[in-house]
mmCIF file of C-alpha atoms and ligand atoms in Angstrom:
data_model
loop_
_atom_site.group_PDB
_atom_site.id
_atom_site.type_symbol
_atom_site.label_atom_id
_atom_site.label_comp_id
_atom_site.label_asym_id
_atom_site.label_seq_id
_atom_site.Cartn_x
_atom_site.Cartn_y
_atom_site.Cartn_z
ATOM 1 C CA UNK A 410 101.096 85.845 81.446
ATOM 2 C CA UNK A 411 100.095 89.142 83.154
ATOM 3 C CA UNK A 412 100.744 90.400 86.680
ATOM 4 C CA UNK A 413 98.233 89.621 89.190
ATOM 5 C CA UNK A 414 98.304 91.309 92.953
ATOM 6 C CA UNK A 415 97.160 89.327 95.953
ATOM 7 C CA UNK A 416 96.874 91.060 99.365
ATOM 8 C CA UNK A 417 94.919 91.755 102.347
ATOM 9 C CA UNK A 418 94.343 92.600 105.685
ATOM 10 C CA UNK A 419 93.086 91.118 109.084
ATOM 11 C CA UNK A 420 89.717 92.630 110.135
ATOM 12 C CA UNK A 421 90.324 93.505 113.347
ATOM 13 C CA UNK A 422 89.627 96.990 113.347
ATOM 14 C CA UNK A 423 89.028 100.103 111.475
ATOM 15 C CA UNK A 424 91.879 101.160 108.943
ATOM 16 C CA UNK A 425 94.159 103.722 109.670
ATOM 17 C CA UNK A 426 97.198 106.047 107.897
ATOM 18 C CA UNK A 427 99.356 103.267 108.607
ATOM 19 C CA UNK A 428 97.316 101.038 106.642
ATOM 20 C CA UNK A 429 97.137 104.071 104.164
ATOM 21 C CA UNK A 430 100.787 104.732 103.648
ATOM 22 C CA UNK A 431 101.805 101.027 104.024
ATOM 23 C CA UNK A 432 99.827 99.466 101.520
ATOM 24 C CA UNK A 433 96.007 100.932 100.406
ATOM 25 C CA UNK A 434 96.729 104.097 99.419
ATOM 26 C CA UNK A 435 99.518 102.368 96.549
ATOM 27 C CA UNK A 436 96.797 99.648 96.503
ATOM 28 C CA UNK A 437 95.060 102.109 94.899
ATOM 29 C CA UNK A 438 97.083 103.765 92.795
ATOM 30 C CA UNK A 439 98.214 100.082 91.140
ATOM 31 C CA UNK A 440 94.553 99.241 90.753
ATOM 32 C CA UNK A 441 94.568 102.397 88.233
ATOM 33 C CA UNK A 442 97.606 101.672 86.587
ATOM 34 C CA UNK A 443 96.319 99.459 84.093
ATOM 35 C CA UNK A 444 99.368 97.399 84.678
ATOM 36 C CA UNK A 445 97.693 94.416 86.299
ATOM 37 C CA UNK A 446 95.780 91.747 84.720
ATOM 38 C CA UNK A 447 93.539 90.908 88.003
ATOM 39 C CA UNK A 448 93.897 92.317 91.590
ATOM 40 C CA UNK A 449 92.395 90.704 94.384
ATOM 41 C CA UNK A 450 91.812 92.235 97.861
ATOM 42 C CA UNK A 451 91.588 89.667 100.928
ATOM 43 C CA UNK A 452 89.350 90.377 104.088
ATOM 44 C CA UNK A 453 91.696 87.774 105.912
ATOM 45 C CA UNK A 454 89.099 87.224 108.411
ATOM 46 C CA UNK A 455 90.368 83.265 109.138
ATOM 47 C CA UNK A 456 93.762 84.782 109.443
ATOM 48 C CA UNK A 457 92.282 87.299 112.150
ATOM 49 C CA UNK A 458 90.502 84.037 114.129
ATOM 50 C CA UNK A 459 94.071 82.871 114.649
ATOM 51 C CA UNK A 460 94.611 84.941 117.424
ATOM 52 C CA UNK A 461 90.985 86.167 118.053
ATOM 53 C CA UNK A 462 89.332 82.833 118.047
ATOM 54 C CA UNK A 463 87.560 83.688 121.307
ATOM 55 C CA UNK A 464 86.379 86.942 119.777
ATOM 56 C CA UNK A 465 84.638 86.155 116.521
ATOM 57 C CA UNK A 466 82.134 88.804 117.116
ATOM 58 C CA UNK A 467 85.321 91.369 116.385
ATOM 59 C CA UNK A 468 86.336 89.730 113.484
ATOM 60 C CA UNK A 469 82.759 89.977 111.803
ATOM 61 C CA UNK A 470 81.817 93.688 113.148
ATOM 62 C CA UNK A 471 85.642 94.692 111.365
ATOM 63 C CA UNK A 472 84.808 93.143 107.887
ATOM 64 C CA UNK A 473 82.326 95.387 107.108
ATOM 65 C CA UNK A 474 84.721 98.093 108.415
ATOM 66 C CA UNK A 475 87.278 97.054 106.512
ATOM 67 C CA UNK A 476 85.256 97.294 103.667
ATOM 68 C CA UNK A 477 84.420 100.764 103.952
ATOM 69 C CA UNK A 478 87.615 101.750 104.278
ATOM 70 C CA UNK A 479 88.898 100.008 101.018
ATOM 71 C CA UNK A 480 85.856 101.697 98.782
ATOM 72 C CA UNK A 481 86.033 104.940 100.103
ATOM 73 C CA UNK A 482 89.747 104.640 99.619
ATOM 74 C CA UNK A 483 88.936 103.895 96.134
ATOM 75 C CA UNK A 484 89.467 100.215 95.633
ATOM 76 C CA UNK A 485 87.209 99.818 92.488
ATOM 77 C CA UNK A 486 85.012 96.700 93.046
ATOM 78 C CA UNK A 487 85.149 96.692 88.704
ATOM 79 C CA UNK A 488 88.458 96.412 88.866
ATOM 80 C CA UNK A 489 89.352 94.540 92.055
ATOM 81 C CA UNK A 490 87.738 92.005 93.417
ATOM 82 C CA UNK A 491 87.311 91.769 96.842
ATOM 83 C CA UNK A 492 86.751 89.017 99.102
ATOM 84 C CA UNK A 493 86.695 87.755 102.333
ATOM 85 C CA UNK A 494 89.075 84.778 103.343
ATOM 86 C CA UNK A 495 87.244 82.309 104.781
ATOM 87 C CA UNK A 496 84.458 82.417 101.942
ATOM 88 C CA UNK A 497 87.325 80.640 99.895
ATOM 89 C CA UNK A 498 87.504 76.967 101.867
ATOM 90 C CA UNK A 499 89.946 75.950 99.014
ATOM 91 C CA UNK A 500 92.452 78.068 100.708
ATOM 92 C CA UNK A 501 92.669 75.608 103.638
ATOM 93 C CA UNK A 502 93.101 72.531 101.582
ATOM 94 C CA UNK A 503 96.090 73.905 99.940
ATOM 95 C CA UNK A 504 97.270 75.093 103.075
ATOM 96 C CA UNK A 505 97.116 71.207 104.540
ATOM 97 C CA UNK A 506 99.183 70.296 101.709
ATOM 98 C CA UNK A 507 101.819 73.400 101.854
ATOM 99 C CA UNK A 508 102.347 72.159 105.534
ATOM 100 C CA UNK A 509 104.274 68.916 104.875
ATOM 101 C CA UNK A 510 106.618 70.801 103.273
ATOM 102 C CA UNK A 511 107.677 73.335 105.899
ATOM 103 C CA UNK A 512 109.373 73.007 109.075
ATOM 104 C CA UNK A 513 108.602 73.874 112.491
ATOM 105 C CA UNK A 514 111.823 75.208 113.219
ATOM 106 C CA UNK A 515 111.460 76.630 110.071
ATOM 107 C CA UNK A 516 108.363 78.848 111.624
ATOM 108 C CA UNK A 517 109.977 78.933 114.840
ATOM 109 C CA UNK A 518 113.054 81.356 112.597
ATOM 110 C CA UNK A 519 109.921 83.945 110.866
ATOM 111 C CA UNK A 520 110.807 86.964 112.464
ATOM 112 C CA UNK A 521 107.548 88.458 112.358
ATOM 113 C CA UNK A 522 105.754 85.411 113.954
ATOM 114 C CA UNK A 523 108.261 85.754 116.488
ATOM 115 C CA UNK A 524 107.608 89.456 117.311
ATOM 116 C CA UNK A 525 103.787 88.737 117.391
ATOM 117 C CA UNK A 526 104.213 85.462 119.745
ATOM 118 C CA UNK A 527 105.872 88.008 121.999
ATOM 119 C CA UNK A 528 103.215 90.844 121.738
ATOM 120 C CA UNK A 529 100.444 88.301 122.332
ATOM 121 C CA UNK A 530 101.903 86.918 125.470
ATOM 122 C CA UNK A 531 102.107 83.288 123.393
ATOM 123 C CA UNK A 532 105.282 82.197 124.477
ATOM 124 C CA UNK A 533 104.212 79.323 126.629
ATOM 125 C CA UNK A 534 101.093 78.780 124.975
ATOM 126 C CA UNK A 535 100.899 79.175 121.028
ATOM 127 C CA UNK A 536 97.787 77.826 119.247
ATOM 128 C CA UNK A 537 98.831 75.825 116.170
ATOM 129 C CA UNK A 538 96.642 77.902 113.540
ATOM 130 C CA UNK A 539 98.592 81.394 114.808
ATOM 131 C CA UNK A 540 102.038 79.026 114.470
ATOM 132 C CA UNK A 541 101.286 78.230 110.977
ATOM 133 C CA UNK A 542 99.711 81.188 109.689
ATOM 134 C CA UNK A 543 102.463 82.180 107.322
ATOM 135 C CA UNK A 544 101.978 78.409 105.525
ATOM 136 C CA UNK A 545 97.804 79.670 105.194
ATOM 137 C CA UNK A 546 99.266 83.292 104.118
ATOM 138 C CA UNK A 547 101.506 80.911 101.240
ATOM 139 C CA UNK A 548 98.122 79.432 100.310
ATOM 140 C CA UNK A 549 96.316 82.744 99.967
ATOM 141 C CA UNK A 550 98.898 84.098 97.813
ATOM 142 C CA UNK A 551 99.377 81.084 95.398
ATOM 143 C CA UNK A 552 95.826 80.274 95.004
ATOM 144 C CA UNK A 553 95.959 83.490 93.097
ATOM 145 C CA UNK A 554 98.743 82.460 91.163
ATOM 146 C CA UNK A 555 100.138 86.184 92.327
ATOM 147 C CA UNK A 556 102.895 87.659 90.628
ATOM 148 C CA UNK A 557 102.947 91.062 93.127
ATOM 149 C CA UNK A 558 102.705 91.083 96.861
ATOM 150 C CA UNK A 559 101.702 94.905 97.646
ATOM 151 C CA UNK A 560 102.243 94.975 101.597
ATOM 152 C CA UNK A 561 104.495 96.767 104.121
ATOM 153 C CA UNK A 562 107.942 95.954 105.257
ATOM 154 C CA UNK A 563 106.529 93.873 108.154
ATOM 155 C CA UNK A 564 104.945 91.344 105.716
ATOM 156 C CA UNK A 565 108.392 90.248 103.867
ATOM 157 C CA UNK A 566 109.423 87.196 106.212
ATOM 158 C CA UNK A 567 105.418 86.276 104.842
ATOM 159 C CA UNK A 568 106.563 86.747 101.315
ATOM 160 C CA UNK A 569 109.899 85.449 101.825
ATOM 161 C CA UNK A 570 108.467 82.119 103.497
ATOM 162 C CA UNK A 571 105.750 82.089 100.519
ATOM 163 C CA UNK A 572 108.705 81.552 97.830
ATOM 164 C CA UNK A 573 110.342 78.705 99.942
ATOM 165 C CA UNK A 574 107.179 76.656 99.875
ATOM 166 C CA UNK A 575 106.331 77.320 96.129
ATOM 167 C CA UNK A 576 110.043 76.709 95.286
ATOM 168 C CA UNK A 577 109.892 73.048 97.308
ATOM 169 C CA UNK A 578 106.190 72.594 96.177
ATOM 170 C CA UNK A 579 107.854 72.990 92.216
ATOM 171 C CA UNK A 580 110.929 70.834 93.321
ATOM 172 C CA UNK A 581 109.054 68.304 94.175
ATOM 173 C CA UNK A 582 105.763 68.397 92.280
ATOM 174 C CA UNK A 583 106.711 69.709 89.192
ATOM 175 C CA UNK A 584 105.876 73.155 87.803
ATOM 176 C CA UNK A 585 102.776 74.126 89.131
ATOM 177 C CA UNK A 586 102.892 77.342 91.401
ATOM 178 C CA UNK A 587 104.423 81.128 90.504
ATOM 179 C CA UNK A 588 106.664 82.847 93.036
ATOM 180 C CA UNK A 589 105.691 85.811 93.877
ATOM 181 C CA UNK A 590 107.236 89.145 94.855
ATOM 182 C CA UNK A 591 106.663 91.882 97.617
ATOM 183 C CA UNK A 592 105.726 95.285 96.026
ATOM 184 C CA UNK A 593 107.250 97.499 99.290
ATOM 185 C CA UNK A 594 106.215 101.157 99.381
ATOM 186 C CA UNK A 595 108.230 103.712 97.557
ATOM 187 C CA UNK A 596 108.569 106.207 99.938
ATOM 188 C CA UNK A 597 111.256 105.138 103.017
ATOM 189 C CA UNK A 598 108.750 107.474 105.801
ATOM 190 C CA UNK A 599 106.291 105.099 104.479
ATOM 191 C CA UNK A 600 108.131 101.857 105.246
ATOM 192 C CA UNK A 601 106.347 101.713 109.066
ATOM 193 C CA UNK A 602 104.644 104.655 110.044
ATOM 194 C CA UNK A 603 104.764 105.428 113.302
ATOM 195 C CA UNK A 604 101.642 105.757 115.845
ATOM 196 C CA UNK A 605 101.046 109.752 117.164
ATOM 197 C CA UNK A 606 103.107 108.953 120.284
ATOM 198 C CA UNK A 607 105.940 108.291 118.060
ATOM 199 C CA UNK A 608 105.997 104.498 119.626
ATOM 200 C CA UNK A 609 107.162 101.830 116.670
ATOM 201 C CA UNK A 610 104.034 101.804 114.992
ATOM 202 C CA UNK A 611 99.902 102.610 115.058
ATOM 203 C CA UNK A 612 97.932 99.951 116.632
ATOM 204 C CA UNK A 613 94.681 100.254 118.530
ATOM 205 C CA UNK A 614 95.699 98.754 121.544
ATOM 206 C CA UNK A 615 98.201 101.723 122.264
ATOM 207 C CA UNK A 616 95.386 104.121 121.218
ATOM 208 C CA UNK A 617 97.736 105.846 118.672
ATOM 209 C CA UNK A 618 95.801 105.683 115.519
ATOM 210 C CA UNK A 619 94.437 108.162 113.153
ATOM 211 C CA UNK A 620 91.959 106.112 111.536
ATOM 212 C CA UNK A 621 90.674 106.725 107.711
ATOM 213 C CA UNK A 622 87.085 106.891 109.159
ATOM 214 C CA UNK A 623 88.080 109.414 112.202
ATOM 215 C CA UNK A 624 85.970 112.618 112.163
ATOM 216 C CA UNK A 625 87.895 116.087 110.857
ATOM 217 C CA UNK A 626 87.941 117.344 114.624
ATOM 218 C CA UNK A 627 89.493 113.585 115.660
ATOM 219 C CA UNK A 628 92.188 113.868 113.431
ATOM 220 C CA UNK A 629 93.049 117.537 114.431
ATOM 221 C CA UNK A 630 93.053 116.181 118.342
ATOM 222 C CA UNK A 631 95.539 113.803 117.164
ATOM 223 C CA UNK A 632 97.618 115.808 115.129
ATOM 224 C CA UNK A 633 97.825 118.404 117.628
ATOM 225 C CA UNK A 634 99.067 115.905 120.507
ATOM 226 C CA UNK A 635 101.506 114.216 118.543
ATOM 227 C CA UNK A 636 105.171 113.239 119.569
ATOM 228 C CA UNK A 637 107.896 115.866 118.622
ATOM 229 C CA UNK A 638 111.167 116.417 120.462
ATOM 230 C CA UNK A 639 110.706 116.294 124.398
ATOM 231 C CA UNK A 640 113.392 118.520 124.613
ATOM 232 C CA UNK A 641 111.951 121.459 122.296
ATOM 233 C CA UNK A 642 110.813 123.160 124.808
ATOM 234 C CA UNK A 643 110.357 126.939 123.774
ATOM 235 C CA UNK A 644 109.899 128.117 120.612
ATOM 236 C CA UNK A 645 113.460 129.722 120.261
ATOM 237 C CA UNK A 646 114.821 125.848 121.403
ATOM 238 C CA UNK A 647 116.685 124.046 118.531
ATOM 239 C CA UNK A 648 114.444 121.022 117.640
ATOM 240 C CA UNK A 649 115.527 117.813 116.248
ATOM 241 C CA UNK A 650 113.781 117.085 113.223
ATOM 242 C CA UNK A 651 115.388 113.118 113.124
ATOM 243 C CA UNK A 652 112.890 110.904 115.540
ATOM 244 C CA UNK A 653 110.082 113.944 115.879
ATOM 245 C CA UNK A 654 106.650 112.187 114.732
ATOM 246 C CA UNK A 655 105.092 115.026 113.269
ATOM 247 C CA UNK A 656 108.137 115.461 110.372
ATOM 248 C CA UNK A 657 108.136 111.668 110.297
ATOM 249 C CA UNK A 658 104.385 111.970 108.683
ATOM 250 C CA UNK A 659 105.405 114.912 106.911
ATOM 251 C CA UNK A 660 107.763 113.283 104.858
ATOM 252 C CA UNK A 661 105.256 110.668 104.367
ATOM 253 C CA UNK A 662 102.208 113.347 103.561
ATOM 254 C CA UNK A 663 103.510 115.961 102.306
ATOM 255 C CA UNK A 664 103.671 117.108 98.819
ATOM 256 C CA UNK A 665 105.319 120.227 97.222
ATOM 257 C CA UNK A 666 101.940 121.928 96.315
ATOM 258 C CA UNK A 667 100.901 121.899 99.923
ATOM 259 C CA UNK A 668 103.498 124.337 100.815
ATOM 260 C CA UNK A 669 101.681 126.958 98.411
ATOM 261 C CA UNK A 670 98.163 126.110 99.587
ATOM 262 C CA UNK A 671 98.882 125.635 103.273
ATOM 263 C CA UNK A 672 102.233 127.300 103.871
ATOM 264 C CA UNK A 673 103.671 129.847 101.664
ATOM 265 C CA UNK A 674 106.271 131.231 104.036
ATOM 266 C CA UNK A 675 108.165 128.073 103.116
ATOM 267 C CA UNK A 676 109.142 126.863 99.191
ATOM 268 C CA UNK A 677 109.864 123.287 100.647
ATOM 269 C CA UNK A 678 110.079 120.369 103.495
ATOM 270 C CA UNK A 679 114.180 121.014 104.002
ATOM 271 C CA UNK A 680 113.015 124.953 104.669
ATOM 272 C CA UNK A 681 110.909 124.029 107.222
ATOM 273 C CA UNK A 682 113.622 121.161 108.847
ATOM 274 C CA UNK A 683 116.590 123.900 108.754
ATOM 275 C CA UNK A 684 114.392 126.446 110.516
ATOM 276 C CA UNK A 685 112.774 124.111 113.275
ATOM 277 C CA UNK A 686 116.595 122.887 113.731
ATOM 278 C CA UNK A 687 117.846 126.213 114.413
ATOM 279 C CA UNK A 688 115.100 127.063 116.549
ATOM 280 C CA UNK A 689 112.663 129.958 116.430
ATOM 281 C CA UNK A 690 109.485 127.415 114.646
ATOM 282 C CA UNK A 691 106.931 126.319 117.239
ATOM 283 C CA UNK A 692 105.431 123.128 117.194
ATOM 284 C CA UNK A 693 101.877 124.149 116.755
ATOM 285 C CA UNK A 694 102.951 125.892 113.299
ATOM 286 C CA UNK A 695 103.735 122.465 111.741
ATOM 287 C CA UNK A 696 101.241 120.556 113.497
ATOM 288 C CA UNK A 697 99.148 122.843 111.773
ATOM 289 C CA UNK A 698 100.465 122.691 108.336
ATOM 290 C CA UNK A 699 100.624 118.416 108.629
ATOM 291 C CA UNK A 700 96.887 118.930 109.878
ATOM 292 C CA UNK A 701 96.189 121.142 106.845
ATOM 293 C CA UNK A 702 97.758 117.844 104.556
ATOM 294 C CA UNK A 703 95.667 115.203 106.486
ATOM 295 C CA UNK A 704 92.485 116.625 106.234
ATOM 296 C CA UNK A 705 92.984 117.408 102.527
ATOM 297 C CA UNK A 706 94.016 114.269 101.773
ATOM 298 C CA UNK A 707 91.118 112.211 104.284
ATOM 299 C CA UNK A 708 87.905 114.750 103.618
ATOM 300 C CA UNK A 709 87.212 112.830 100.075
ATOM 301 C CA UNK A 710 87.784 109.037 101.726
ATOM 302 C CA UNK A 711 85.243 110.317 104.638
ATOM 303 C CA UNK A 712 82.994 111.935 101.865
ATOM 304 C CA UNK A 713 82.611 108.537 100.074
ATOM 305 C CA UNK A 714 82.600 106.521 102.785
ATOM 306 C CA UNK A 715 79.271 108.425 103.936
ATOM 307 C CA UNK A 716 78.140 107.290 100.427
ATOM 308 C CA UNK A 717 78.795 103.461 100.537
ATOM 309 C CA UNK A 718 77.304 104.049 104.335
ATOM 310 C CA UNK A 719 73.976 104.473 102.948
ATOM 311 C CA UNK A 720 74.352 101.170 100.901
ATOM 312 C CA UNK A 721 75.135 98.055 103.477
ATOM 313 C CA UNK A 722 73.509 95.166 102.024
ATOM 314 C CA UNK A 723 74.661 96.774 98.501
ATOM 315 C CA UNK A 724 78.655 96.376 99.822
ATOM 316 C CA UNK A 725 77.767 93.175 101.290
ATOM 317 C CA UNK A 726 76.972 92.081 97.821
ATOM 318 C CA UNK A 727 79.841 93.278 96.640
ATOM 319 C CA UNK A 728 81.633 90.735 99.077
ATOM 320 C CA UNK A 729 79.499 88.196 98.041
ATOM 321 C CA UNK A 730 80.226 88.344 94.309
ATOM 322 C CA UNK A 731 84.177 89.034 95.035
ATOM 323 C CA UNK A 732 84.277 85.877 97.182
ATOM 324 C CA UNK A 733 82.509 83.702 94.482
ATOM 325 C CA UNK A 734 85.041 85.075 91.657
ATOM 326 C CA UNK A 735 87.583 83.923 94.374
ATOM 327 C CA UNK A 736 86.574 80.902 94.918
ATOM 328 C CA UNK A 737 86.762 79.647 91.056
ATOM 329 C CA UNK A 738 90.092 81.125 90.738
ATOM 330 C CA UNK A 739 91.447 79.123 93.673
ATOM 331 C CA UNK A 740 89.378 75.936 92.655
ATOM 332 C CA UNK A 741 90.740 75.881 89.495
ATOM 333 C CA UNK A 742 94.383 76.377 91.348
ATOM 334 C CA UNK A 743 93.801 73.520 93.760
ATOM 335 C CA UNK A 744 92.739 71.279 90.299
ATOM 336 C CA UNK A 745 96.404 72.186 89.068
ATOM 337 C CA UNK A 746 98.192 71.495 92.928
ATOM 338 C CA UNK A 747 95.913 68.323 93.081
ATOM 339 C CA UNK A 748 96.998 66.948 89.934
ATOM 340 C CA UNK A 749 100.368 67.703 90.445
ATOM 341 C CA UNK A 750 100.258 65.988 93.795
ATOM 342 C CA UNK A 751 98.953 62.973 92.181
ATOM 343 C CA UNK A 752 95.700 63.270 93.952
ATOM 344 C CA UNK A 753 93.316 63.608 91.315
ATOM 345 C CA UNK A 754 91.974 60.337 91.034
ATOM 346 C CA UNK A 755 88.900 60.119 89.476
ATOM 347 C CA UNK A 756 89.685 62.754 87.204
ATOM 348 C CA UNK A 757 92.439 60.809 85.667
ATOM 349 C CA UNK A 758 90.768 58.164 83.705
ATOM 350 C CA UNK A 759 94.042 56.591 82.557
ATOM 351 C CA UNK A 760 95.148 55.912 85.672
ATOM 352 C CA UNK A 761 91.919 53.905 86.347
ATOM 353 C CA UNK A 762 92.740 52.011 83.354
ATOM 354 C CA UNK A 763 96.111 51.433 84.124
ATOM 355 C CA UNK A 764 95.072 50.114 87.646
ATOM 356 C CA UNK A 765 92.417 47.587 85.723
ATOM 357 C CA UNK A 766 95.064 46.185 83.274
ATOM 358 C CA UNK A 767 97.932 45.876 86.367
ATOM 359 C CA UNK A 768 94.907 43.941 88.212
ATOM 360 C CA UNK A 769 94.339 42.028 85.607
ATOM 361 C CA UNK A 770 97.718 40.677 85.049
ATOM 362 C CA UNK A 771 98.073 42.505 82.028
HETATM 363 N N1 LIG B 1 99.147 89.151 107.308
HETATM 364 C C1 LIG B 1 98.480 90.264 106.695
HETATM 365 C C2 LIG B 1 98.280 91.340 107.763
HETATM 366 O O1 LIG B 1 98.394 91.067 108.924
HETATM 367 C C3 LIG B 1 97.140 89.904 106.101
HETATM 368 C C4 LIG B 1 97.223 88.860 105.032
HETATM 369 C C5 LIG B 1 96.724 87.591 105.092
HETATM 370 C C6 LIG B 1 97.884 88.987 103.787
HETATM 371 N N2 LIG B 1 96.999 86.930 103.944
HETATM 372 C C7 LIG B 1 97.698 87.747 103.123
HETATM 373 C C8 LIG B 1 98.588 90.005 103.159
HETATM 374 C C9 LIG B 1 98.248 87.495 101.864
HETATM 375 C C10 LIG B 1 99.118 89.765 101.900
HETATM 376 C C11 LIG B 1 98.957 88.522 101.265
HETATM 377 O O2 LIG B 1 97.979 92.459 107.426
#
């Protein structure tokens, strides 16, 4: 059988380099690889509603942001199909089933549900659907049947906890569901990029995003107020290169070639590191130079993006048809974990017949 991706993202606001580096940008580049038999892209707009379920009016302004942002990335509707969560009700039915076989201390030990419990203030007060997320994340990914997870680092206590269930579900039901794996990014910068303040990582709330859709002058604010070292003060200061934000997204960005179209006076990235460590390299110089990168790499996602723009109802569609595709792959899933389960009564016409004889004394 071939590979198949599954991922997705919460629409809760516009996409931005983090998103990029940590999962669309490869997204992409897998789409194009010929390598994968289907690839489907998740709006996981239910998932979003499990800690924004006062705020649905966020969740549906973001999908058709989120949208954008994955065409003008380049997420091929021809080749991907893309589709929003909660289009897909069969998702929730497997997720009843997956929860009898997982355990709420079992949640209680996810790592990254415990990390978000603490950023949301949940502690005292968790609602159940945010608790059990990762069991509706298992369903999302199985419906699929994925073989490849494509996320960032952040995701693999998701992944990890998707395996357990399929594992248990196979135990006990007999060979039904495929385990899947995480596809993490290649490059280590890329692992969690950190937001323009140099704070953990991007996220709206601390305003430190550079956002796929931001404007050429936006980014170049951005770029030019980033994090470096506090303590390179002066030009002729020795920097520190390890912890400064704006190297952090150069090893991310940048690419040999740039050096010769943006910054000749350098042949590579180590150049520029010994120099800024000995001192005598300002700041501004390689704020520039990143800046240079970003908008190189952003100006053709903005250009199409302006395209699609022009086209709502026409990408709407597009998420119309994606979720129906979606929808008969994950029926025809819940057929298999249904008659696995042994719930698939009326489709099992011997068992009718069995039940008939045994009534009659037979
Ligand atoms: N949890 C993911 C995020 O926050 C979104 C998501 C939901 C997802 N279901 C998924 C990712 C299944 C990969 C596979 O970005």
């Amino acid at each position: 059988m071939g590979k198949i991706i599954l991922t997705g993202d919460r629409p809760t606001g516009r996409l931005h380099l983090g998103h990029f580096v940590g999962s669309l940008g490869r997204r992409v580049e897998l789409q194009n690889s010929g390598e994968f038999e289907k690839i489907f892209i998740m709006i996981a707009d239910a998932q979003a509603l499990t800690d924004n379920a006062d705020n649905p009016e966020k969740v549906r302004q973001n999908i058709i942001e989120v949208a954008l942002d994955y065409l003008s990335c380049g997420i091929d509707p021809t080749k991907s199909t893309i589709f929003i969560q909660s289009q897909v009700p069969e998702l929730c039915e497997l997720s009843f089933y997956y929860m009898n076989l997982v355990t709420v201390s079992r949640l209680q030990r996810n790592p990254t549900v415990k990390t978000e419990i603490q950023m949301r203030n949940f502690e005292t007060s968790i609602p159940v659907g945010f608790f059990t997320y990762p069991i509706s994340q298992a369903a999302d990914i199985t419906a699929f049947k994925a073989t490849t997870v494509p996320v960032g680092e952040d995701q693999e206590p998701m992944i990890e906890q998707t395996r357990e269930i399929v594992r248990k579900f196979n135990s006990v039901y007999g060979d039904t569901l495929v385990e899947p794996d995480i596809l993490l990014p290649d490059n280590s910068a890329c692992l969690r990029l950190p937001g323009t303040d140099g704070k953990a990582k991007m996220s709206k709330s601390l305003n430190n995003c550079i956002y796929l859709s931001d404007t050429a002058e936006d980014v170049r604010k951005r770029v030019m107020s980033m994090f470096t070292d506090p303590n390179h003060l002066r030009v002729e200061d020795p920097g520190k290169v390890e912890g400064n934000t704006v190297f952090t997204y150069l090893d991310a960005f940048c690419r040999p070639e740039h050096f010769a179209a943006y910054w000749p006076d350098y042949a590579n990235l180590d150049e520029v590191k010994d120099h800024y460590r000995r001192g005598g390299l300002g700041d501004v110089k390689v704020k520039k130079f990143l800046n240079s990168i970003l908008q190189e790499m952003l100006e053709p996602i903005r250009a199409r993006r302006k395209e699609f723009e022009k086209d709502i109802p026409m990408v709407y569609d597009i998420l119309k048809k994606g979720s129906e595709e979606a929808r008969a792959v994950a029926a025809a899933t819940l057929a298999d974990v249904r008659k696995s389960m042994k719930i698939d009564y009326f489709e099992d016409a011997a068992l009718i017949q069995e039940q008939a004889r045994r009534f009659r004394g037979e």
